[in-house]
Amino acid sequence: MKKFLIIFFSCLLALSVLTTGAIWLYNRQTKPSSPSADSSFAYQLAVTLNGDQDIEIEYGDVYKEPGAIAQLVGGNAALDVPVEIQGEVDSTKTGTYVVTYTAKSTGFTATAIRKVHIVDTQLPKITLTVDPYAYTLPGQPYQEEGFTAVDNYDGDLTDKVTFVEENGIMTYTVSDSSGNTFSTKRTIHYFDPGRPNLKLVGSDTHLVAQGDHFADPWVTAIDKNDGDITNSVYVEGCVDTDKPGRYTLTYTATNSYNYCSSITRTVIVFPMDCLVEKTEPPKAPTRPTTTKAPTAPTKPTETTIPTEPTYPKNCMIPEGGMPYEENGKTIYLTFDDGPSQHTKKLLDVLAQYDVKVSFFVKNSGYMDIIARAAREGHTVAAHTYSHDYNKIYTSENAFYADMSAIRTTIAMYTQEATSLIRFPGGSSNTISQLYNRGIMTRLAKALTEMGYTYFDWNVDSNDAGGAKTPDEVFKNITKGVKSRDESVVLQHDTKEFSVDAIERVIAWGLVNGYRFEPLTENSPTFHHPINN
Ligand code: ZN
């Protein structure tokens, strides 16, 4: 049929040529392909596009070739001419494609072109991940919950997303390769989950008798979001009431946002016989002689907690323990003339109850233990190197040389230079009169001017005098301490019976609300009147 038409039109054209004798070709849309401007015969071969010369196709849509028609027109006749189409349109790639339409007929050629623009005008898209439980602490930078970005043409553009945080708003922006830009916003969820409010029920320090039951008064935990979360509190540490010592319980409460609070309680377990101030002869007939309390639950309570009126009630610890309540009074325990073979035992007891004291040391032959004393928080101060009255009190220079030697020794073991001192015999000693009259007056003044702080004491355990047993030492100390708000107690760690009194002194002190402190340069000095 096509062939037939071509033949038919060719015949028609030939007929026209014969009748007109001239050809004029004109293509109004494109340039004439074969100028033949002889105007006697006006034949035109023209290609006419179907549709627009410029066509825009959105990427993803299919380009359907609209085609073109060509006609050879002359006189009253119009002959359709086939059109050849060249040029490919790839609708999977943006860009401009040229399609050429060509018609040829008996020496005439006409062309037309069309521009097909494959464009991407669709915006890329950002999808924000929203975690319903996410929040940002006030004043803290936003922690990204996540996002993805895709584009119909470029695919995954997540890496190309830019974002900025401003005034509690996150703005995310991305552009595709065609310059289409998309933005979206996220409002930051600020929230402060807080921490549970954890409070001890009862005192922060509890005193318990050895072998007794410790009834933990527990804590309360209130959270502003979760309410009462006391039931979720857990405790670390335990109290072995069979073993005297100082125990720490750490309670922790955690809220549903995983924020926790912790609080601690100290429980001090004392040996039974430390708990009673013995105003009666030490061996009361109903007292159990062993300090080890029976552990069986069948233990009769009346044997472990004596109730005889001979023991003052205020020194007893009720079953289940009692809270430690400070009475505002302070005891400074001091030990002179050591260290000795008994100092280790003393440090062990002090560590057990976490009580700090002060040592005025001389060159005793046990010097290495002062390193431990200093390390454990005790004050190590100077008491002269030789403690030899007839040497140190012969002259000021002799005293200074001796004091300098012990301070050097202390510094060697403790890495600290002490300015705290105590005179052998105290500043009130009269023995120095035998060697140099007036030397105490001069030394006290000069040493103070040099920046030293010298200490005497206001409570004497008398362990260098009449006291010969732990019981007597205990009695002398507690008697002296009771009437004072601040007590600097004189003891000697060279005396084993004096060291053996310490556990009871500590127990008695804590049960009655005293604080134990080591001496510092700001502590009370309780200077004696100088007698020489
Ligand atoms: Zn001394």
Short mmCIF file of C-alpha atoms and ligand atoms in Angstrom, two decimals:
data_model
loop_
_atom_site.label_atom_id
_atom_site.label_comp_id
_atom_site.label_asym_id
_atom_site.label_seq_id
_atom_site.Cartn_x
_atom_site.Cartn_y
_atom_site.Cartn_z
CA MET A 1 0.00 0.00 0.00
CA LYS A 2 2.82 2.40 1.00
CA LYS A 3 4.71 1.48 -2.08
CA PHE A 4 1.63 1.98 -4.07
CA LEU A 5 1.12 5.44 -2.56
CA ILE A 6 4.72 6.45 -3.29
CA ILE A 7 4.32 5.35 -6.87
CA PHE A 8 1.04 7.14 -7.06
CA PHE A 9 2.46 10.42 -5.69
CA SER A 10 5.52 10.15 -7.86
CA CYS A 11 3.31 9.86 -10.91
CA LEU A 12 1.30 12.80 -9.71
CA LEU A 13 4.49 14.81 -9.20
CA ALA A 14 5.77 13.86 -12.62
CA LEU A 15 2.48 14.94 -14.08
CA SER A 16 2.70 18.27 -12.26
CA VAL A 17 6.26 18.80 -13.43
CA LEU A 18 5.20 18.16 -16.89
CA THR A 19 2.30 20.55 -16.64
CA THR A 20 4.10 23.39 -14.80
CA GLY A 21 7.65 22.84 -16.03
CA ALA A 22 9.24 24.29 -12.95
CA ILE A 23 9.64 23.47 -9.28
CA TRP A 24 9.86 25.73 -6.34
CA LEU A 25 10.53 24.17 -3.06
CA TYR A 26 9.69 25.70 0.16
CA ASN A 27 9.68 24.39 3.67
CA ARG A 28 8.27 26.88 6.06
CA GLN A 29 9.54 25.09 9.11
CA THR A 30 13.01 24.26 8.01
CA LYS A 31 15.37 25.46 5.41
CA PRO A 32 14.66 24.49 1.89
CA SER A 33 16.84 21.55 1.04
CA SER A 34 17.14 22.27 -2.59
CA PRO A 35 16.82 25.87 -3.56
CA SER A 36 15.16 26.26 -6.83
CA ALA A 37 13.86 29.74 -6.86
CA ASP A 38 12.51 29.75 -10.26
CA SER A 39 9.04 31.02 -9.61
CA SER A 40 7.34 29.83 -12.75
CA PHE A 41 6.29 26.62 -11.01
CA ALA A 42 5.79 26.73 -7.21
CA TYR A 43 6.21 23.28 -5.68
CA GLN A 44 6.80 22.96 -2.03
CA LEU A 45 8.08 19.97 -0.06
CA ALA A 46 7.28 20.66 3.53
CA VAL A 47 7.73 18.68 6.76
CA THR A 48 5.20 19.55 9.42
CA LEU A 49 5.74 18.33 12.95
CA ASN A 50 2.89 16.84 14.86
CA GLY A 51 2.93 18.54 18.21
CA ASP A 52 5.37 21.11 19.50
CA GLN A 53 8.85 21.65 18.32
CA ASP A 54 10.00 21.58 21.94
CA ILE A 55 8.55 18.88 24.12
CA GLU A 56 9.22 18.50 27.82
CA ILE A 57 8.88 15.03 29.26
CA GLU A 58 9.12 14.37 32.95
CA TYR A 59 11.70 11.79 33.80
CA GLY A 60 9.87 8.52 34.23
CA ASP A 61 7.23 9.26 31.67
CA VAL A 62 7.43 7.54 28.29
CA TYR A 63 8.16 9.62 25.20
CA LYS A 64 5.71 8.74 22.44
CA GLU A 65 6.96 9.89 19.12
CA PRO A 66 4.26 12.22 17.72
CA GLY A 67 5.72 12.03 14.23
CA ALA A 68 5.49 14.53 11.37
CA ILE A 69 3.94 14.73 7.99
CA ALA A 70 5.49 15.88 4.73
CA GLN A 71 3.71 17.09 1.67
CA LEU A 72 4.76 18.12 -1.70
CA VAL A 73 2.43 20.83 -2.68
CA GLY A 74 2.13 22.40 -6.08
CA GLY A 75 -0.75 23.93 -7.97
CA ASN A 76 -3.93 22.38 -6.74
CA ALA A 77 -2.29 19.15 -5.81
CA ALA A 78 -0.75 18.02 -2.55
CA LEU A 79 1.23 14.87 -2.41
CA ASP A 80 2.03 13.18 0.90
CA VAL A 81 5.67 12.22 1.22
CA PRO A 82 7.00 9.71 3.74
CA VAL A 83 9.03 11.06 6.62
CA GLU A 84 12.16 9.49 7.98
CA ILE A 85 12.73 10.00 11.70
CA GLN A 86 16.25 10.04 13.15
CA GLY A 87 17.52 10.50 16.68
CA GLU A 88 16.79 8.58 19.83
CA VAL A 89 15.18 9.83 22.97
CA ASP A 90 16.40 8.05 26.14
CA SER A 91 13.76 8.85 28.70
CA THR A 92 15.86 7.22 31.46
CA LYS A 93 18.37 10.08 31.26
CA THR A 94 17.71 13.74 31.68
CA GLY A 95 18.89 15.92 28.84
CA THR A 96 17.87 17.41 25.51
CA TYR A 97 17.49 15.08 22.56
CA VAL A 98 17.18 16.20 18.92
CA VAL A 99 14.87 14.29 16.63
CA THR A 100 15.28 14.95 12.92
CA TYR A 101 12.47 14.45 10.46
CA THR A 102 13.45 14.14 6.82
CA ALA A 103 11.33 13.89 3.68
CA LYS A 104 12.69 13.25 0.23
CA SER A 105 10.88 13.26 -3.06
CA THR A 106 12.12 13.37 -6.61
CA GLY A 107 15.20 15.43 -5.86
CA PHE A 108 13.64 17.45 -3.11
CA THR A 109 14.58 17.09 0.50
CA ALA A 110 13.03 18.74 3.49
CA THR A 111 13.93 18.39 7.15
CA ALA A 112 12.52 19.48 10.47
CA ILE A 113 13.86 19.03 13.94
CA ARG A 114 12.27 18.65 17.33
CA LYS A 115 13.90 19.06 20.72
CA VAL A 116 12.78 16.64 23.39
CA HIS A 117 13.75 17.66 26.95
CA ILE A 118 13.79 14.89 29.52
CA VAL A 119 13.52 16.81 32.78
CA ASP A 120 13.42 15.99 36.48
CA THR A 121 11.28 18.49 38.33
CA GLN A 122 10.32 16.22 41.22
CA LEU A 123 11.73 17.16 44.61
CA PRO A 124 13.84 14.73 46.59
CA LYS A 125 12.26 13.55 49.82
CA ILE A 126 13.64 13.40 53.38
CA THR A 127 12.09 10.98 55.84
CA LEU A 128 12.86 11.66 59.52
CA THR A 129 13.11 8.81 61.96
CA VAL A 130 11.16 9.62 65.10
CA ASP A 131 11.95 7.74 68.28
CA PRO A 132 8.98 8.29 70.58
CA TYR A 133 11.25 7.85 73.62
CA ALA A 134 14.02 10.16 72.49
CA TYR A 135 14.63 13.42 74.31
CA THR A 136 17.33 16.01 74.62
CA LEU A 137 18.54 17.34 77.93
CA PRO A 138 17.96 21.09 78.19
CA GLY A 139 21.06 22.97 77.08
CA GLN A 140 22.54 19.93 75.39
CA PRO A 141 23.04 19.45 71.63
CA TYR A 142 20.44 17.40 69.82
CA GLN A 143 21.28 13.76 69.28
CA GLU A 144 20.11 12.73 65.83
CA GLU A 145 17.36 10.13 65.71
CA GLY A 146 18.07 9.45 62.05
CA PHE A 147 16.83 10.29 58.55
CA THR A 148 16.92 9.08 54.98
CA ALA A 149 16.71 11.01 51.71
CA VAL A 150 15.71 9.61 48.33
CA ASP A 151 15.18 11.13 44.92
CA ASN A 152 13.23 9.70 42.00
CA TYR A 153 16.16 10.32 39.69
CA ASP A 154 19.32 10.22 41.90
CA GLY A 155 18.21 7.50 44.25
CA ASP A 156 19.63 7.57 47.81
CA LEU A 157 20.71 11.07 48.78
CA THR A 158 21.02 10.49 52.55
CA ASP A 159 24.72 11.37 52.44
CA LYS A 160 23.95 14.70 50.82
CA VAL A 161 21.58 15.93 53.52
CA THR A 162 22.76 18.97 55.41
CA PHE A 163 21.24 19.97 58.73
CA VAL A 164 21.41 22.83 61.12
CA GLU A 165 20.16 23.24 64.69
CA GLU A 166 18.68 26.58 65.65
CA ASN A 167 16.33 27.65 68.42
CA GLY A 168 15.24 24.13 69.18
CA ILE A 169 14.51 23.33 65.52
CA MET A 170 16.50 21.02 63.28
CA THR A 171 16.31 21.92 59.58
CA TYR A 172 17.30 19.28 57.05
CA THR A 173 17.97 20.19 53.41
CA VAL A 174 18.89 18.16 50.35
CA SER A 175 19.18 18.94 46.62
CA ASP A 176 19.12 16.53 43.71
CA SER A 177 21.34 16.67 40.64
CA SER A 178 18.70 18.69 38.78
CA GLY A 179 18.81 21.37 41.46
CA ASN A 180 15.52 20.51 43.10
CA THR A 181 15.80 21.34 46.80
CA PHE A 182 13.73 19.98 49.64
CA SER A 183 13.70 21.02 53.30
CA THR A 184 11.97 19.68 56.34
CA LYS A 185 12.06 20.50 60.05
CA ARG A 186 12.04 18.68 63.32
CA THR A 187 11.18 20.25 66.66
CA ILE A 188 13.63 19.02 69.28
CA HIS A 189 11.96 17.39 72.26
CA TYR A 190 13.65 18.83 75.31
CA PHE A 191 13.13 16.95 78.51
CA ASP A 192 14.92 16.57 81.82
CA PRO A 193 14.28 13.14 83.30
CA GLY A 194 15.94 14.18 86.56
CA ARG A 195 17.25 11.77 89.13
CA PRO A 196 15.42 9.93 91.85
CA ASN A 197 15.34 11.74 95.16
CA LEU A 198 16.86 9.20 97.48
CA LYS A 199 16.71 9.76 101.23
CA LEU A 200 17.86 7.69 104.14
CA VAL A 201 15.26 6.73 106.65
CA GLY A 202 16.94 7.31 109.97
CA SER A 203 20.54 8.26 110.59
CA ASP A 204 23.42 8.02 108.14
CA THR A 205 25.44 6.14 110.73
CA HIS A 206 24.15 3.25 112.81
CA LEU A 207 25.82 1.55 115.73
CA VAL A 208 25.18 -2.13 116.33
CA ALA A 209 26.30 -4.53 118.99
CA GLN A 210 28.27 -7.54 117.83
CA GLY A 211 26.03 -10.54 117.31
CA ASP A 212 22.97 -8.36 117.32
CA HIS A 213 20.53 -7.99 114.49
CA PHE A 214 20.83 -4.92 112.30
CA ALA A 215 17.40 -3.83 111.13
CA ASP A 216 18.07 -1.68 108.10
CA PRO A 217 15.69 1.33 108.27
CA TRP A 218 16.09 1.53 104.47
CA VAL A 219 15.51 4.59 102.30
CA THR A 220 12.79 6.33 100.34
CA ALA A 221 13.11 6.99 96.62
CA ILE A 222 10.78 9.42 94.88
CA ASP A 223 11.12 10.20 91.20
CA LYS A 224 9.43 13.20 89.59
CA ASN A 225 8.27 11.11 86.65
CA ASP A 226 7.92 7.64 88.09
CA GLY A 227 6.66 8.53 91.54
CA ASP A 228 7.56 6.31 94.46
CA ILE A 229 10.23 3.86 93.31
CA THR A 230 11.37 2.79 96.75
CA ASN A 231 10.62 -0.81 95.85
CA SER A 232 13.21 -0.75 93.10
CA VAL A 233 16.07 0.40 95.34
CA TYR A 234 18.93 -2.03 95.64
CA VAL A 235 21.69 -2.01 98.19
CA GLU A 236 25.35 -2.89 97.81
CA GLY A 237 27.36 -4.03 100.78
CA CYS A 238 26.35 -6.01 103.78
CA VAL A 239 26.80 -5.88 107.51
CA ASP A 240 28.33 -8.84 109.27
CA THR A 241 27.21 -8.18 112.80
CA ASP A 242 29.39 -11.01 114.03
CA LYS A 243 32.47 -9.06 113.01
CA PRO A 244 33.24 -5.69 114.61
CA GLY A 245 34.09 -2.94 112.19
CA ARG A 246 32.80 -0.24 109.98
CA TYR A 247 30.51 -1.14 107.10
CA THR A 248 29.16 0.92 104.25
CA LEU A 249 25.82 0.26 102.62
CA THR A 250 25.22 1.93 99.26
CA TYR A 251 21.61 2.29 98.16
CA THR A 252 20.85 3.01 94.52
CA ALA A 253 17.58 3.95 92.86
CA THR A 254 17.20 4.10 89.08
CA ASN A 255 14.32 5.76 87.27
CA SER A 256 12.72 4.59 84.05
CA TYR A 257 15.03 6.89 82.09
CA ASN A 258 18.01 5.04 83.52
CA TYR A 259 19.16 7.91 85.71
CA CYS A 260 20.19 6.86 89.16
CA SER A 261 20.99 8.27 92.57
CA SER A 262 23.02 6.67 95.30
CA ILE A 263 23.30 7.28 98.99
CA THR A 264 25.32 5.55 101.69
CA ARG A 265 24.89 4.59 105.29
CA THR A 266 27.63 3.62 107.70
CA VAL A 267 27.03 0.79 110.13
CA ILE A 268 29.54 0.33 112.92
CA VAL A 269 29.56 -2.99 114.75
CA PHE A 270 31.21 -2.95 118.17
CA PRO A 271 32.33 -5.83 120.37
CA MET A 272 29.81 -6.31 123.13
CA ASP A 273 32.11 -5.35 125.96
CA CYS A 274 32.93 -2.04 124.30
CA LEU A 275 29.39 -0.89 124.65
CA VAL A 276 29.10 -0.47 128.33
CA GLU A 277 30.80 2.10 130.41
CA LYS A 278 32.05 0.07 133.30
CA THR A 279 31.27 2.09 136.35
CA GLU A 280 31.30 -1.06 138.42
CA PRO A 281 34.25 -3.40 138.94
CA PRO A 282 35.28 -4.61 135.47
CA LYS A 283 34.25 -8.21 135.98
CA ALA A 284 30.54 -7.98 136.53
CA PRO A 285 29.22 -11.43 137.26
CA THR A 286 26.52 -11.43 134.60
CA ARG A 287 28.73 -10.18 131.77
CA PRO A 288 29.72 -12.81 129.24
CA THR A 289 33.50 -12.99 129.33
CA THR A 290 33.87 -13.75 125.65
CA THR A 291 33.60 -10.93 123.17
CA LYS A 292 32.41 -13.36 120.50
CA ALA A 293 28.66 -13.30 120.64
CA PRO A 294 26.82 -16.53 119.92
CA THR A 295 25.46 -16.58 116.41
CA ALA A 296 22.67 -19.11 116.90
CA PRO A 297 19.18 -17.58 116.83
CA THR A 298 18.53 -19.27 120.17
CA LYS A 299 20.88 -16.76 121.77
CA PRO A 300 19.19 -15.42 124.89
CA THR A 301 19.08 -11.69 124.51
CA GLU A 302 19.34 -10.97 128.20
CA THR A 303 22.91 -12.31 128.26
CA THR A 304 24.09 -10.16 125.37
CA ILE A 305 22.35 -6.97 126.43
CA PRO A 306 22.80 -6.70 130.15
CA THR A 307 20.03 -4.82 131.83
CA GLU A 308 21.43 -4.46 135.29
CA PRO A 309 21.05 -0.95 136.66
CA THR A 310 24.82 -0.88 137.30
CA TYR A 311 25.30 -0.07 133.59
CA PRO A 312 24.15 3.37 132.57
CA LYS A 313 21.37 3.02 130.04
CA ASN A 314 22.61 5.80 127.77
CA CYS A 315 25.67 3.74 126.90
CA MET A 316 23.70 0.77 125.69
CA ILE A 317 22.90 0.09 122.09
CA PRO A 318 19.36 -1.14 121.74
CA GLU A 319 18.80 -4.29 119.76
CA GLY A 320 18.57 -3.48 116.07
CA GLY A 321 21.16 -0.77 116.39
CA MET A 322 20.94 2.92 117.12
CA PRO A 323 21.54 5.96 115.00
CA TYR A 324 24.76 7.92 115.47
CA GLU A 325 23.84 11.44 116.41
CA GLU A 326 26.61 13.98 116.83
CA ASN A 327 26.72 15.77 120.15
CA GLY A 328 28.90 18.58 118.76
CA LYS A 329 31.96 17.53 120.76
CA THR A 330 35.33 16.54 119.32
CA ILE A 331 38.02 14.20 120.61
CA TYR A 332 41.60 14.48 119.33
CA LEU A 333 43.37 11.29 120.31
CA THR A 334 47.15 11.77 120.41
CA PHE A 335 49.90 9.20 120.92
CA ASP A 336 53.41 10.16 122.04
CA ASP A 337 56.82 8.47 122.04
CA GLY A 338 56.06 5.91 119.34
CA PRO A 339 55.93 4.33 116.97
CA SER A 340 56.38 1.01 118.71
CA GLN A 341 55.65 -2.67 118.24
CA HIS A 342 52.06 -1.88 119.30
CA THR A 343 51.42 0.81 116.71
CA LYS A 344 50.38 -1.65 114.02
CA LYS A 345 47.65 -3.04 116.27
CA LEU A 346 46.51 0.49 116.99
CA LEU A 347 46.40 1.41 113.28
CA ASP A 348 44.38 -1.75 112.57
CA VAL A 349 41.72 -0.80 115.11
CA LEU A 350 41.62 2.79 113.88
CA ALA A 351 41.22 1.57 110.30
CA GLN A 352 38.44 -0.78 111.34
CA TYR A 353 36.36 2.14 112.57
CA ASP A 354 37.82 4.76 110.21
CA VAL A 355 38.96 6.98 113.08
CA LYS A 356 41.88 9.38 112.54
CA VAL A 357 44.32 10.33 115.30
CA SER A 358 47.67 12.07 115.74
CA PHE A 359 51.12 10.68 116.49
CA PHE A 360 53.95 12.72 118.03
CA VAL A 361 56.85 10.51 117.09
CA LYS A 362 60.47 10.15 118.13
CA ASN A 363 63.22 8.06 116.55
CA SER A 364 61.99 4.82 118.09
CA GLY A 365 63.35 2.17 115.77
CA TYR A 366 59.91 1.45 114.23
CA MET A 367 59.88 4.42 111.93
CA ASP A 368 58.65 2.67 108.78
CA ILE A 369 55.13 2.37 110.19
CA ILE A 370 54.66 6.14 110.18
CA ALA A 371 54.44 5.91 106.40
CA ARG A 372 51.32 3.78 106.80
CA ALA A 373 49.93 6.10 109.48
CA ALA A 374 50.27 9.11 107.18
CA ARG A 375 48.86 7.19 104.22
CA GLU A 376 45.79 6.25 106.26
CA GLY A 377 45.03 9.84 107.12
CA HIS A 378 46.56 10.19 110.55
CA THR A 379 48.65 13.19 111.55
CA VAL A 380 52.32 12.42 112.02
CA ALA A 381 53.96 15.21 114.06
CA ALA A 382 57.32 15.76 115.75
CA HIS A 383 58.25 14.97 119.34
CA THR A 384 62.09 15.33 118.93
CA TYR A 385 64.49 12.74 117.63
CA SER A 386 66.08 11.56 120.87
CA HIS A 387 63.48 12.51 123.50
CA ASP A 388 66.52 12.77 125.75
CA TYR A 389 65.85 15.54 128.31
CA ASN A 390 69.46 16.08 129.26
CA LYS A 391 70.33 16.55 125.64
CA ILE A 392 67.48 18.55 124.12
CA TYR A 393 66.94 20.96 127.01
CA THR A 394 70.58 21.95 127.47
CA SER A 395 70.29 24.73 124.89
CA GLU A 396 67.98 26.07 122.24
CA ASN A 397 70.41 25.02 119.53
CA ALA A 398 70.51 21.49 120.89
CA PHE A 399 66.70 21.43 120.81
CA TYR A 400 66.52 22.80 117.28
CA ALA A 401 69.07 20.26 116.01
CA ASP A 402 67.14 17.39 117.58
CA MET A 403 63.80 18.65 116.31
CA SER A 404 65.24 19.16 112.85
CA ALA A 405 66.47 15.55 112.80
CA ILE A 406 63.04 14.08 113.56
CA ARG A 407 61.31 16.36 111.09
CA THR A 408 63.72 15.19 108.40
CA THR A 409 63.01 11.58 109.32
CA ILE A 410 59.25 12.17 109.21
CA ALA A 411 59.51 13.85 105.84
CA MET A 412 61.51 10.90 104.56
CA TYR A 413 58.71 8.47 105.42
CA THR A 414 55.64 10.60 104.85
CA GLN A 415 56.83 12.98 102.11
CA GLU A 416 55.48 15.82 104.22
CA ALA A 417 57.26 18.42 106.33
CA THR A 418 55.35 18.82 109.57
CA SER A 419 55.20 22.04 111.57
CA LEU A 420 53.21 20.41 114.38
CA ILE A 421 55.24 19.54 117.46
CA ARG A 422 54.95 18.52 121.09
CA PHE A 423 57.65 19.11 123.70
CA PRO A 424 58.85 16.02 125.52
CA GLY A 425 57.25 16.37 128.94
CA GLY A 426 54.91 19.01 127.56
CA SER A 427 55.50 22.75 127.63
CA SER A 428 54.77 22.74 131.37
CA ASN A 429 57.60 20.33 132.22
CA THR A 430 59.88 21.26 135.11
CA ILE A 431 62.58 18.73 134.34
CA SER A 432 64.14 21.15 131.85
CA GLN A 433 65.03 23.37 134.81
CA LEU A 434 67.75 20.85 135.62
CA TYR A 435 69.54 21.66 132.34
CA ASN A 436 68.71 25.22 131.42
CA ARG A 437 66.66 27.71 133.38
CA GLY A 438 63.98 29.49 131.37
CA ILE A 439 64.51 27.40 128.24
CA MET A 440 60.82 26.41 127.92
CA THR A 441 59.73 30.04 127.95
CA ARG A 442 62.23 30.89 125.25
CA LEU A 443 61.56 27.81 123.12
CA ALA A 444 57.78 28.22 123.20
CA LYS A 445 58.09 31.81 122.03
CA ALA A 446 60.79 31.23 119.43
CA LEU A 447 59.21 28.13 117.89
CA THR A 448 55.85 29.87 117.61
CA GLU A 449 57.55 32.80 115.89
CA MET A 450 59.23 30.35 113.51
CA GLY A 451 55.84 29.08 112.42
CA TYR A 452 55.58 25.91 114.48
CA THR A 453 52.41 24.93 116.30
CA TYR A 454 53.02 23.16 119.58
CA PHE A 455 50.37 21.12 121.30
CA ASP A 456 49.88 20.13 124.90
CA TRP A 457 46.73 18.28 126.05
CA ASN A 458 43.73 18.79 128.29
CA VAL A 459 42.85 15.14 128.97
CA ASP A 460 45.50 12.77 130.30
CA SER A 461 44.90 9.04 130.04
CA ASN A 462 47.63 8.81 132.69
CA ASP A 463 49.06 5.78 130.88
CA ALA A 464 52.53 7.09 131.78
CA GLY A 465 51.45 7.53 135.40
CA GLY A 466 49.12 5.59 137.59
CA ALA A 467 47.00 3.84 134.95
CA LYS A 468 48.16 0.29 134.25
CA THR A 469 45.16 -1.39 132.56
CA PRO A 470 42.95 -0.70 129.53
CA ASP A 471 40.09 -0.21 131.92
CA GLU A 472 41.87 2.55 133.85
CA VAL A 473 42.94 4.24 130.62
CA PHE A 474 39.37 4.07 129.29
CA LYS A 475 38.02 5.48 132.52
CA ASN A 476 40.50 8.35 132.65
CA ILE A 477 39.82 9.33 129.05
CA THR A 478 36.03 9.17 129.21
CA LYS A 479 35.96 11.01 132.52
CA GLY A 480 38.11 13.80 131.09
CA VAL A 481 36.31 14.04 127.78
CA LYS A 482 32.78 14.21 129.21
CA SER A 483 33.15 17.70 130.66
CA ARG A 484 34.74 19.24 127.54
CA ASP A 485 33.58 20.27 124.11
CA GLU A 486 37.05 19.68 122.68
CA SER A 487 39.52 17.24 124.10
CA VAL A 488 43.14 16.66 123.17
CA VAL A 489 43.85 13.32 124.83
CA LEU A 490 47.39 12.25 125.75
CA GLN A 491 48.26 8.57 125.32
CA HIS A 492 51.41 6.59 124.48
CA ASP A 493 51.35 3.92 121.80
CA THR A 494 54.41 2.47 123.48
CA LYS A 495 52.04 1.10 126.13
CA GLU A 496 50.09 -1.94 124.98
CA PHE A 497 47.39 -1.58 127.64
CA SER A 498 46.78 1.96 126.44
CA VAL A 499 46.42 0.78 122.84
CA ASP A 500 44.08 -1.97 124.05
CA ALA A 501 41.71 0.65 125.47
CA ILE A 502 41.19 2.34 122.12
CA GLU A 503 38.40 0.18 120.71
CA ARG A 504 36.30 0.86 123.78
CA VAL A 505 37.13 4.58 123.68
CA ILE A 506 36.00 4.74 120.05
CA ALA A 507 32.82 2.77 120.73
CA TRP A 508 31.98 4.88 123.74
CA GLY A 509 32.71 8.08 121.83
CA LEU A 510 30.57 7.19 118.83
CA VAL A 511 27.69 5.84 120.89
CA ASN A 512 27.67 9.13 122.77
CA GLY A 513 27.89 11.26 119.65
CA TYR A 514 31.53 12.44 119.69
CA ARG A 515 33.58 13.13 116.57
CA PHE A 516 37.17 11.95 116.32
CA GLU A 517 39.55 14.19 114.42
CA PRO A 518 43.29 14.32 113.72
CA LEU A 519 45.16 17.48 114.72
CA THR A 520 45.89 20.20 112.20
CA GLU A 521 47.49 23.60 112.62
CA ASN A 522 43.98 24.98 113.20
CA SER A 523 43.13 22.56 116.01
CA PRO A 524 43.02 23.65 119.66
CA THR A 525 46.50 23.49 121.24
CA PHE A 526 45.58 23.54 124.95
CA HIS A 527 48.88 25.07 125.95
CA HIS A 528 49.86 24.45 129.54
CA PRO A 529 51.24 27.18 131.78
CA ILE A 530 54.99 27.22 131.32
CA ASN A 531 56.91 26.46 134.49
CA ASN A 532 60.43 27.07 133.29
ZN ZN B 1 57.10 11.97 125.27
#
